[in-house]
XYZ file of C-alpha atoms in Angstrom:
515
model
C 33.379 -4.978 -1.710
C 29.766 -5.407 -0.538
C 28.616 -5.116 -4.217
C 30.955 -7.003 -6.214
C 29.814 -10.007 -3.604
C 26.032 -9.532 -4.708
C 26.762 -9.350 -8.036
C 29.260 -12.700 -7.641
C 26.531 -14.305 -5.657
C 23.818 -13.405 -7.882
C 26.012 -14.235 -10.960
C 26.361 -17.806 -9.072
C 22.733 -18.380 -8.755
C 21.768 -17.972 -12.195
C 24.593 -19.978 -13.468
C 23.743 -23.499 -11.476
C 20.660 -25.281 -10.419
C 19.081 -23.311 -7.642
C 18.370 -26.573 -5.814
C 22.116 -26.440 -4.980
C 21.151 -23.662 -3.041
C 18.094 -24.646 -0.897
C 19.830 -23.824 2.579
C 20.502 -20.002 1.210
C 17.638 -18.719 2.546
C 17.484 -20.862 6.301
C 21.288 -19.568 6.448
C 20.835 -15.942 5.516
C 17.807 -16.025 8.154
C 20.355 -17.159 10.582
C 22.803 -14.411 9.443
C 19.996 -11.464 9.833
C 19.541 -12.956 13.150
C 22.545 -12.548 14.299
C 22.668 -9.156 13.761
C 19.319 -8.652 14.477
C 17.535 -7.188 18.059
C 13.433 -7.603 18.428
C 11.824 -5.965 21.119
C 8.243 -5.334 22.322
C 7.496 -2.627 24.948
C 5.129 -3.270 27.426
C 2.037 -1.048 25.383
C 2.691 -3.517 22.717
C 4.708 -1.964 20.329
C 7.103 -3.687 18.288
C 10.710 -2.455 17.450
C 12.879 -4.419 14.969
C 16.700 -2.973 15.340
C 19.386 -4.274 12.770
C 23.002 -3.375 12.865
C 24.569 -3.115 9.171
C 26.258 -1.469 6.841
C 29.714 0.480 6.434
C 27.742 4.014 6.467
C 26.804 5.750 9.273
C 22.960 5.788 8.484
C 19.968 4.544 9.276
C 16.582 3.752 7.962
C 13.872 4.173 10.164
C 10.451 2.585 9.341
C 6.695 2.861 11.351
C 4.280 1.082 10.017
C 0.633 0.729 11.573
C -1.619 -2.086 10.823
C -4.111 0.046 9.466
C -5.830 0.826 5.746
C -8.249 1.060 2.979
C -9.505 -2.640 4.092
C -10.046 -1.320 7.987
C -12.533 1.543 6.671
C -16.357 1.426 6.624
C -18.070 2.768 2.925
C -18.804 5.651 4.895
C -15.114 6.636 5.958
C -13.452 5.270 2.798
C -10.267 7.558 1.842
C -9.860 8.404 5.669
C -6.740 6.565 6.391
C -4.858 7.876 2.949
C -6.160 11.395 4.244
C -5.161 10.729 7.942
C -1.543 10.292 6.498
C -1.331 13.374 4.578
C -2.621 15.206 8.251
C -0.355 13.813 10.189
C 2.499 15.891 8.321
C 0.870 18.906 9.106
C 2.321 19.053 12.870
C 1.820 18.978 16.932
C 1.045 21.420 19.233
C 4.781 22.192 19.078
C 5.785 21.413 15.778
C 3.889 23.380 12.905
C 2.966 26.126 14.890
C 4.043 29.623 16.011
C 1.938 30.246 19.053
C -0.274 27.178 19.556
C -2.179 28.743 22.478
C -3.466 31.474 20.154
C -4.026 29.197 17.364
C -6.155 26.678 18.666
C -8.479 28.892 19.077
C -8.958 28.949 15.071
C -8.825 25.369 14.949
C -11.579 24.512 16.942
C -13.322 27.409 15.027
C -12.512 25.876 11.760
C -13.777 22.223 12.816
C -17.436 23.570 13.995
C -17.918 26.062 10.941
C -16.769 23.231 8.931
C -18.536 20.209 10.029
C -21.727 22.758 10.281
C -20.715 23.471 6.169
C -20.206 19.881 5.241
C -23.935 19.053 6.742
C -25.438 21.622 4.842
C -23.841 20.594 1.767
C -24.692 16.789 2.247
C -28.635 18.312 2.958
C -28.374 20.410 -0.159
C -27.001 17.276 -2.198
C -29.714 15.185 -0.840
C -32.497 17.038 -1.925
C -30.530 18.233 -5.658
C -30.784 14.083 -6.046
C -34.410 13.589 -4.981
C -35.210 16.907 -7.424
C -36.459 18.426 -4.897
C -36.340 22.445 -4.624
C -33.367 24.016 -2.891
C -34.898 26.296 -0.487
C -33.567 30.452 -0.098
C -31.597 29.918 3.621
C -30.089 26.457 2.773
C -28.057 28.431 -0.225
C -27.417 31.679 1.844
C -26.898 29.710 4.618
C -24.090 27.569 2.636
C -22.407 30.890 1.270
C -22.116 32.413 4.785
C -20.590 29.170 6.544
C -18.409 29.284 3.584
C -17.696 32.660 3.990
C -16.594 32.405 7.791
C -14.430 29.154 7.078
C -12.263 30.802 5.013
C -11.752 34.005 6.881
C -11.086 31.423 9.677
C -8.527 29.575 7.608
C -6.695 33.213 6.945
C -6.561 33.874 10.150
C -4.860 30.418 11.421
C -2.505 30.633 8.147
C -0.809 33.611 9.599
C 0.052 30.860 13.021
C 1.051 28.242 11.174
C 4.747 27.120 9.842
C 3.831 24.852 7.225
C 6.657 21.878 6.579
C 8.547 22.407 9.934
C 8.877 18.832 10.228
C 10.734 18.170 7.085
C 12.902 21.743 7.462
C 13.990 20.447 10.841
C 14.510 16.518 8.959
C 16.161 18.872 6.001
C 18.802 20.224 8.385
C 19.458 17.095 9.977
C 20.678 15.376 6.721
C 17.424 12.977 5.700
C 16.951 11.372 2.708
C 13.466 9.722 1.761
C 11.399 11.116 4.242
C 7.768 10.209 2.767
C 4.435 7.930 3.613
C 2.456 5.882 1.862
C -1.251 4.273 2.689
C -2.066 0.473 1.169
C -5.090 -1.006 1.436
C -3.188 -3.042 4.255
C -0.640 -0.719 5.788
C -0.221 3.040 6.333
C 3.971 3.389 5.973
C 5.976 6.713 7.427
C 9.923 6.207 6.934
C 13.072 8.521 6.655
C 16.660 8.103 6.685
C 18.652 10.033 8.413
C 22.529 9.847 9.887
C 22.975 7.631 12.827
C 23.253 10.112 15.224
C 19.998 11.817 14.308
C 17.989 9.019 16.177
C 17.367 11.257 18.729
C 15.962 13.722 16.705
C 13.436 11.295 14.966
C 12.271 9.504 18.266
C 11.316 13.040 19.810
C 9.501 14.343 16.472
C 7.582 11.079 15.400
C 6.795 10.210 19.124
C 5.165 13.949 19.547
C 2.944 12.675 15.956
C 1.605 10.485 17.394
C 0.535 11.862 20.917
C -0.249 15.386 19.869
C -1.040 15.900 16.077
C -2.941 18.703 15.260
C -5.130 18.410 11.992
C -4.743 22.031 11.076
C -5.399 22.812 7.000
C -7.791 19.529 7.317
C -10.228 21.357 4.491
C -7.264 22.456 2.581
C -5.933 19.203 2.240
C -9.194 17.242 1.318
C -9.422 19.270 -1.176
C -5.386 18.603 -2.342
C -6.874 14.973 -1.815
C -9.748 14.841 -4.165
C -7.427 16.784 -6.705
C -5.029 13.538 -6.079
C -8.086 11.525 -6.975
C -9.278 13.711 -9.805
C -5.173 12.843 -11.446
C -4.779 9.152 -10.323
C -8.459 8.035 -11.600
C -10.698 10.394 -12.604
C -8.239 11.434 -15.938
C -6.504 7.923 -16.160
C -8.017 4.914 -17.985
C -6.047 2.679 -16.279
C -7.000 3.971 -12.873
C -10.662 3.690 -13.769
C -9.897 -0.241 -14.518
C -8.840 -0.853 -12.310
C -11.115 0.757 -9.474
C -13.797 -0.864 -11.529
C -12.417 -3.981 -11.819
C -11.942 -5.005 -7.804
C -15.223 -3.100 -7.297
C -16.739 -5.872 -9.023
C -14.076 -8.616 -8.169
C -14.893 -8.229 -4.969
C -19.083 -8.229 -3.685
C -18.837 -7.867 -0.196
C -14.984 -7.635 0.943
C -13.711 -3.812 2.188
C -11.036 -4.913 -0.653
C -13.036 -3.651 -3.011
C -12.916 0.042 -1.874
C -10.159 2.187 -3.271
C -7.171 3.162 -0.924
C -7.628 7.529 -1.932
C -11.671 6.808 -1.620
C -14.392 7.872 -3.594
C -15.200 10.587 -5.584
C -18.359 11.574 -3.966
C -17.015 10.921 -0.580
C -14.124 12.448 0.173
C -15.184 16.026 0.457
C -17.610 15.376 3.239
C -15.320 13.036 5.458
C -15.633 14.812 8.689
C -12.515 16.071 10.578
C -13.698 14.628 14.193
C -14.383 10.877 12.343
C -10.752 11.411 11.099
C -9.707 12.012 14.397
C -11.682 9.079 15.756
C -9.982 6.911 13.148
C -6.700 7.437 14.339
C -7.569 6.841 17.963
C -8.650 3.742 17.470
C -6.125 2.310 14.797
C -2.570 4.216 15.355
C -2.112 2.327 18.882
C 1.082 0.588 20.052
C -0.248 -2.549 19.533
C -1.211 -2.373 15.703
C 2.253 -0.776 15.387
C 5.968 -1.832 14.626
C 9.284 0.021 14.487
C 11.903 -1.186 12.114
C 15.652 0.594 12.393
C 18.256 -1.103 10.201
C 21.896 0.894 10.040
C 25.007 1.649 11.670
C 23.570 1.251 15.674
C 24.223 0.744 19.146
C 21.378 -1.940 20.609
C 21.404 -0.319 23.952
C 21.143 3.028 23.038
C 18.647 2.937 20.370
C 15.967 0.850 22.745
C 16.661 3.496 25.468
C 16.028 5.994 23.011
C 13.190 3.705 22.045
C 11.582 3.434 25.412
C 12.290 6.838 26.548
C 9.605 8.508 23.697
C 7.708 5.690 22.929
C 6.958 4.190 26.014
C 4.068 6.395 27.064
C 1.619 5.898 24.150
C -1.151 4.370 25.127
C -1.665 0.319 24.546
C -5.392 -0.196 22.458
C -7.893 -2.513 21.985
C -7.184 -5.682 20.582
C -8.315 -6.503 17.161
C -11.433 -8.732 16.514
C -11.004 -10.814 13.322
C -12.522 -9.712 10.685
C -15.541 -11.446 9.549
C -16.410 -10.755 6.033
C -15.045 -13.130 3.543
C -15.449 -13.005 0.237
C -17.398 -15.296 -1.227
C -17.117 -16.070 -4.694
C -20.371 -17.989 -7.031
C -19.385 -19.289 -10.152
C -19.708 -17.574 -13.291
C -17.589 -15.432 -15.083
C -17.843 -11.574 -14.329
C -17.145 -9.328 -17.278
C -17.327 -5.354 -17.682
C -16.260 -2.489 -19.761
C -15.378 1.351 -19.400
C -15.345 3.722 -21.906
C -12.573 6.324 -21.137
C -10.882 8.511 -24.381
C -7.297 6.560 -24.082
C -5.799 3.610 -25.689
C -7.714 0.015 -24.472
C -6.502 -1.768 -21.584
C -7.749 -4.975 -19.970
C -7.593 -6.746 -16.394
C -7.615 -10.579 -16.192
C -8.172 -11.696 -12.900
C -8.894 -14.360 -10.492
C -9.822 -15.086 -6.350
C -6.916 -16.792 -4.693
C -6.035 -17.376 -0.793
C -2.821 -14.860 0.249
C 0.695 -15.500 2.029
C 1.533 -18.039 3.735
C -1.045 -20.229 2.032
C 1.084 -22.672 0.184
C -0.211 -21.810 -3.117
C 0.577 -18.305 -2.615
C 4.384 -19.082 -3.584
C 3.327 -21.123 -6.557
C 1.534 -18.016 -7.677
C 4.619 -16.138 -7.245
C 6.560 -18.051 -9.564
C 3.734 -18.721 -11.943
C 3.562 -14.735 -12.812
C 7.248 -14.507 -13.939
C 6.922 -17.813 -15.664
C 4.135 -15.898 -17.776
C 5.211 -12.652 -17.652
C 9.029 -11.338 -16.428
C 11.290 -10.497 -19.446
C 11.170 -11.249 -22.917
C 11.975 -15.216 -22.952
C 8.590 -15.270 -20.301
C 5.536 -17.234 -22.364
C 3.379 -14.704 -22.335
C 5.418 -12.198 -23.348
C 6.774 -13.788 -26.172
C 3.680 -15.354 -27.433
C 1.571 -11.935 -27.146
C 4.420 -9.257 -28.064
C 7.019 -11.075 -29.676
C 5.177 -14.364 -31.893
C 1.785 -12.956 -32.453
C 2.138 -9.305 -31.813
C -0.975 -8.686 -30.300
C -0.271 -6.607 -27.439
C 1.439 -4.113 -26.379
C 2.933 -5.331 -22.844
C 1.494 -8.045 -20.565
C 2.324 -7.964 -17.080
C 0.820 -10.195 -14.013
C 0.326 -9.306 -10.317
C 0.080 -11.401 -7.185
C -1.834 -10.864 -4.104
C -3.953 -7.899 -5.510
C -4.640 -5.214 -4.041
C -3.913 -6.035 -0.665
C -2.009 -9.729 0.943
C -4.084 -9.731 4.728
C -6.893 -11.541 2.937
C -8.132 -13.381 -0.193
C -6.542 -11.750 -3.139
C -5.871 -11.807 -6.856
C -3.655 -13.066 -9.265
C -4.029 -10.259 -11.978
C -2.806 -9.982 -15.605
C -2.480 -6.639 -16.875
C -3.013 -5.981 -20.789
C -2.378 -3.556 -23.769
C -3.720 -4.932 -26.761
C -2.434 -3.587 -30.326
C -4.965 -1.464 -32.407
C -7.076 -3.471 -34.271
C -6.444 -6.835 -31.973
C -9.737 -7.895 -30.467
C -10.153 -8.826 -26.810
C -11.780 -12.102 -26.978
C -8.937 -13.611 -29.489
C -6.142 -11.992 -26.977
C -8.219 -13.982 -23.795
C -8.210 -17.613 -26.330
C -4.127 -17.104 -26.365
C -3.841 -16.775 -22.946
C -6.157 -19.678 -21.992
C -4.281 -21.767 -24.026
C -1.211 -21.028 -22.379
C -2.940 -21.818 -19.110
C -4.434 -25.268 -20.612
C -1.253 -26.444 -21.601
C 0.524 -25.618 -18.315
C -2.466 -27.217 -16.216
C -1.569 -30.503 -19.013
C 2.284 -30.444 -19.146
C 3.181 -28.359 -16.089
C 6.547 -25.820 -16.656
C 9.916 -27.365 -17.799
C 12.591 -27.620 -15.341
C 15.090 -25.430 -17.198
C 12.599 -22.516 -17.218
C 11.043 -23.288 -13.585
C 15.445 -22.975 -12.393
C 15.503 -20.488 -14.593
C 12.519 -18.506 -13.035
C 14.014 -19.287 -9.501
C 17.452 -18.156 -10.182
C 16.465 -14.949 -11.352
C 13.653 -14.466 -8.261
C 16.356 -14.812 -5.759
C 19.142 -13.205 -7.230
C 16.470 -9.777 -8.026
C 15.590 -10.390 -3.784
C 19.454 -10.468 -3.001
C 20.018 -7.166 -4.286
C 17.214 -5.714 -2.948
C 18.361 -6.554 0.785
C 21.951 -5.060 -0.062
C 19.754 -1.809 1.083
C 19.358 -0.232 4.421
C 15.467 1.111 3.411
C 14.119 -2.046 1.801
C 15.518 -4.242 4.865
C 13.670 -1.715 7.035
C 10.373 -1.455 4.923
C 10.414 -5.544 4.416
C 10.665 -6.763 7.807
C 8.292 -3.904 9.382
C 5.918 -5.428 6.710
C 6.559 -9.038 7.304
C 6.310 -8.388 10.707
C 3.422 -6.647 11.311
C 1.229 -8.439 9.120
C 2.853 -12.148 9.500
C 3.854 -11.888 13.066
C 7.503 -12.439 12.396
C 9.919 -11.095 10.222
C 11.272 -13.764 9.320
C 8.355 -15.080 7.160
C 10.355 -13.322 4.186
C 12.793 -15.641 4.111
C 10.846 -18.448 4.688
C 8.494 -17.351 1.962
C 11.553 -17.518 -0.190
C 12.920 -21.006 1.225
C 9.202 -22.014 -0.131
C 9.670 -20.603 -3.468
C 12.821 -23.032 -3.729
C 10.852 -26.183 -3.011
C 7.730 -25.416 -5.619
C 8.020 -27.893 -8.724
C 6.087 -28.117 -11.629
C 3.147 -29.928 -10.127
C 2.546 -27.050 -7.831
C 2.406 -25.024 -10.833
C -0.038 -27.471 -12.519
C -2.163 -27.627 -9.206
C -2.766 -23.648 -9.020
C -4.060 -23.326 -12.417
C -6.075 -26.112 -12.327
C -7.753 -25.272 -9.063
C -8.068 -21.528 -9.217
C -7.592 -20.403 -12.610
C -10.789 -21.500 -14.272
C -13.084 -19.546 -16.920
C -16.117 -19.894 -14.578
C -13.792 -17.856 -12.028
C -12.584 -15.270 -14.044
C -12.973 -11.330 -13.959
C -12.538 -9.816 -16.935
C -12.476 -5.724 -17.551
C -12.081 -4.041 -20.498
C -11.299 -0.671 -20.795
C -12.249 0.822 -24.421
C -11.335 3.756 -26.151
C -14.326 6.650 -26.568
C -12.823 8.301 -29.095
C -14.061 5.398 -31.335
C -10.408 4.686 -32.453
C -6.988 2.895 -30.685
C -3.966 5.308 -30.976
């Protein structure tokens, strides 16, 4: 029944003016309301708790306010890798006998800090040109030596993936993490009466991790990087392109870090990162399913009550700052050319953010979108064109990004006249009404059937929450998008779409030829 009313509802929307609708969102945020509980614990933690659904489930959601953006160049990669160690277990969980294998992990953490120096001393003088002396290399193979015979020995302690066996048994589906430049995301689903189970095994995370197989795992890391950049053209775009996007803004670093950096980040900066960023306060709870109020906050407060409250936050105070004048790059990589089309714009809740929003599937969602039919369909230049908003990360100045694959032969600089004359004749005669409904109806009927889900409720409002303050900013983003009009369309381009703001990146094929 729940579907066929989403599909009804969503059938309704894109068959009448959406202005018919503007209360939808005010009374849906009323509806969520209802049947929603927010809490805050005295440490600061946030818990959102939301009672839905005809299945006895629940998604459960903790985000931190913490990512690529809150690193120094120095530590860049360290929150992606602090996610990756904090499935490898507790002083209970991961282990067979902790007491005799801590003494290998403290082992492991001097012989390998003592390594990583030498390595760093050995790379420093390999760039100067300078000789390599005799004991710096035998030195090097003898701390290498010991780590692993070190790493042996604790392998034999350790049950690897006890976490997810015990999840496993407990019926979860999902159970993963991901790191943003803005957030660092660990969620699960799991039946309703498993919330017991969940509070007692995240809670013990988060007070006792354990960062066994830390040398292991940067290495599984810097193989990550080696796949998602390294051997993609499109992933060395696009690290190139916010490198230069952005001059002095942490935005600019990538989320997995850098090539050169990741094998020397140093297991007791890790574990001073996560001190000082995974704290109650920078930290928000979201459990949307079948529950009892009551007995999920006790449940709440019984594990989580006890981790300790940090330091508030001082605002950042880098901001980008962007001279006029056109940037422009390319990257030779042996794969078929790709380009990036960007520009600096303020994020959520700025009003324009919205207009931006409806802008990119004016231009570029489905095949009736301008873009896409004057690229792909009229002129068959490229192969796809899509457009982003709020690149790469939406606490701070962003971009609004178009994403290009232009057909062999095409070149770049006739693909970039088409597309600025589909901006100059929007900034002239704005969007028509039928295509800016149009747009709208299809925005809101995609976000409808996206909340008809336990995990994306969950995973929305932790987001919304943590980095808006409330929750309900989502719907209130989307009782904006109702209200932007055609001159709000104009207005963005006009302002913030301009050549002499522009970053342009060009990714061309080595091989000499376009497959």
């Amino acid at each position: 029944m729940q579907k066929i009313r989403i599909i009804f509802l969503s059938f309704f929307l894109l068959s009448h003016p959406v202005f018919s609708g503007e209360n939808f969102f005010k009374n849906s945020e009323l509806s969520f309301n209802e049947k929603t509980k927010t809490i805050q614990l005295d440490n600061g933690l946030t818990v959102i708790m939301m009672n839905r659904g005809n299945s006895p489930t629940v998604a459960l959601y903790i985000k931190f306010l913490v990512g690529a953006v809150d690193e120094t160049p120095e530590e860049a990669g360290t929150a992606h890798l602090l996610e990756h160690m904090l499935f490898k277990g507790t002083k209970q969980v991961g282990t067979k006998d902790f007491v005799k294998e801590e003494k290998y992990q403290s082992q492991i953490e001097v012989w390998g800090t003592k390594l990583d120096d030498l390595k760093l001393e050995k790379r420093s003088l390999e760039i100067k040109g300078a000789k390599i002396p005799d004991q710096l290399n035998a030195d090097i193979e003898e701390y290498s030596r010991k780590l692993k015979n070190l790493i042996l020995l604790q392998d034999e302690l350790i049950v690897k993936n006890e976490d997810s066996y015990i999840y496993e048994q407990n019926g979860e589906v999902g159970f993963n993490a991901y790191t943003s430049q803005d957030v660092t995301n660990y969620q699960i689903q799991l039946p309703n009466n498993r919330i017991e189970i969940w509070a007692k095994l995240e809670s013990d995370r988060l007070k006792n991790p354990i960062l066994r197989e830390y040398y292991t795992e940067r290495d599984v890391v810097i193989e990550e990087r080696r796949m998602r950049t390294e051997d993609s053209g499109s992933g060395v775009l696009r690290e190139r392109f916010f490198s230069i996007a952005f001059e002095s803004h942490p935005y600019r670093k990538p989320v997995i870090g850098y090539n050169t950096g990741i094998g020397f980040l140093k297991v007791e900066d890790t574990k001073a990162f996560f001190k000082k960023h995974y704290t109650p306060n920078r930290m928000v709870i979201s459990i949307v399913g079948q529950i009892d109020f009551e007995e999920t906050e006790a449940l709440i407060r019984k594990y989580f009550s006890d981790l300790k409250p940090g330091k508030p936050r001082a605002p950042y105070k880098i901001e980008e700052k962007q001279f006029l004048g056109e940037k422009r790059f390319q990257v030779l990589f042996p794969a078929s050319p790709q380009m990036m089309m960007g520009w600096l714009k303020p994020p959520f809740p700025h009003k324009s953010n919205v207009s931006f929003e409806v802008l990119s599937n004016i231009l570029t969602q489905g095949t009736s979108s301008r873009l896409y039919k004057r690229l792909v369909l009229d002129k068959k230049m490229v192969s796809s064109v899509g457009a982003a908003n709020g690149y790469p990360g939406e606490r701070y100045q962003n971009y609004f990004v178009f994403f290009i694959k232009p057909n062999k032969g095409i070149k770049t600089e006739d693909i970039e006249a088409e597309i600025w004359a589909e901006l100059k004749s929007i900034e002239e005669k704005g969007v028509t009404t039928e295509e800016l409904e149009k747009t709208k109806n299809q925005m809101v009927a995609d976000f409808i059937k996206t909340m008809d889900d336990n995990a994306t409720i969950a995973d929305l409002f932790s987001y919304y929450h943590l980095l808006y303050g409330d929750w309900n900013s989502l719907f209130q983003q989307y009782q904006s998008l109702l209200e932007a009009n055609s001159n709000d369309i104009k207005s963005v381009v006009k302002e913030y779409l301009k050549k002499d703001r522009v970053v342009i990146g060009v990714q061309v094929d080595s091989r000499g030829k376009s497959e």
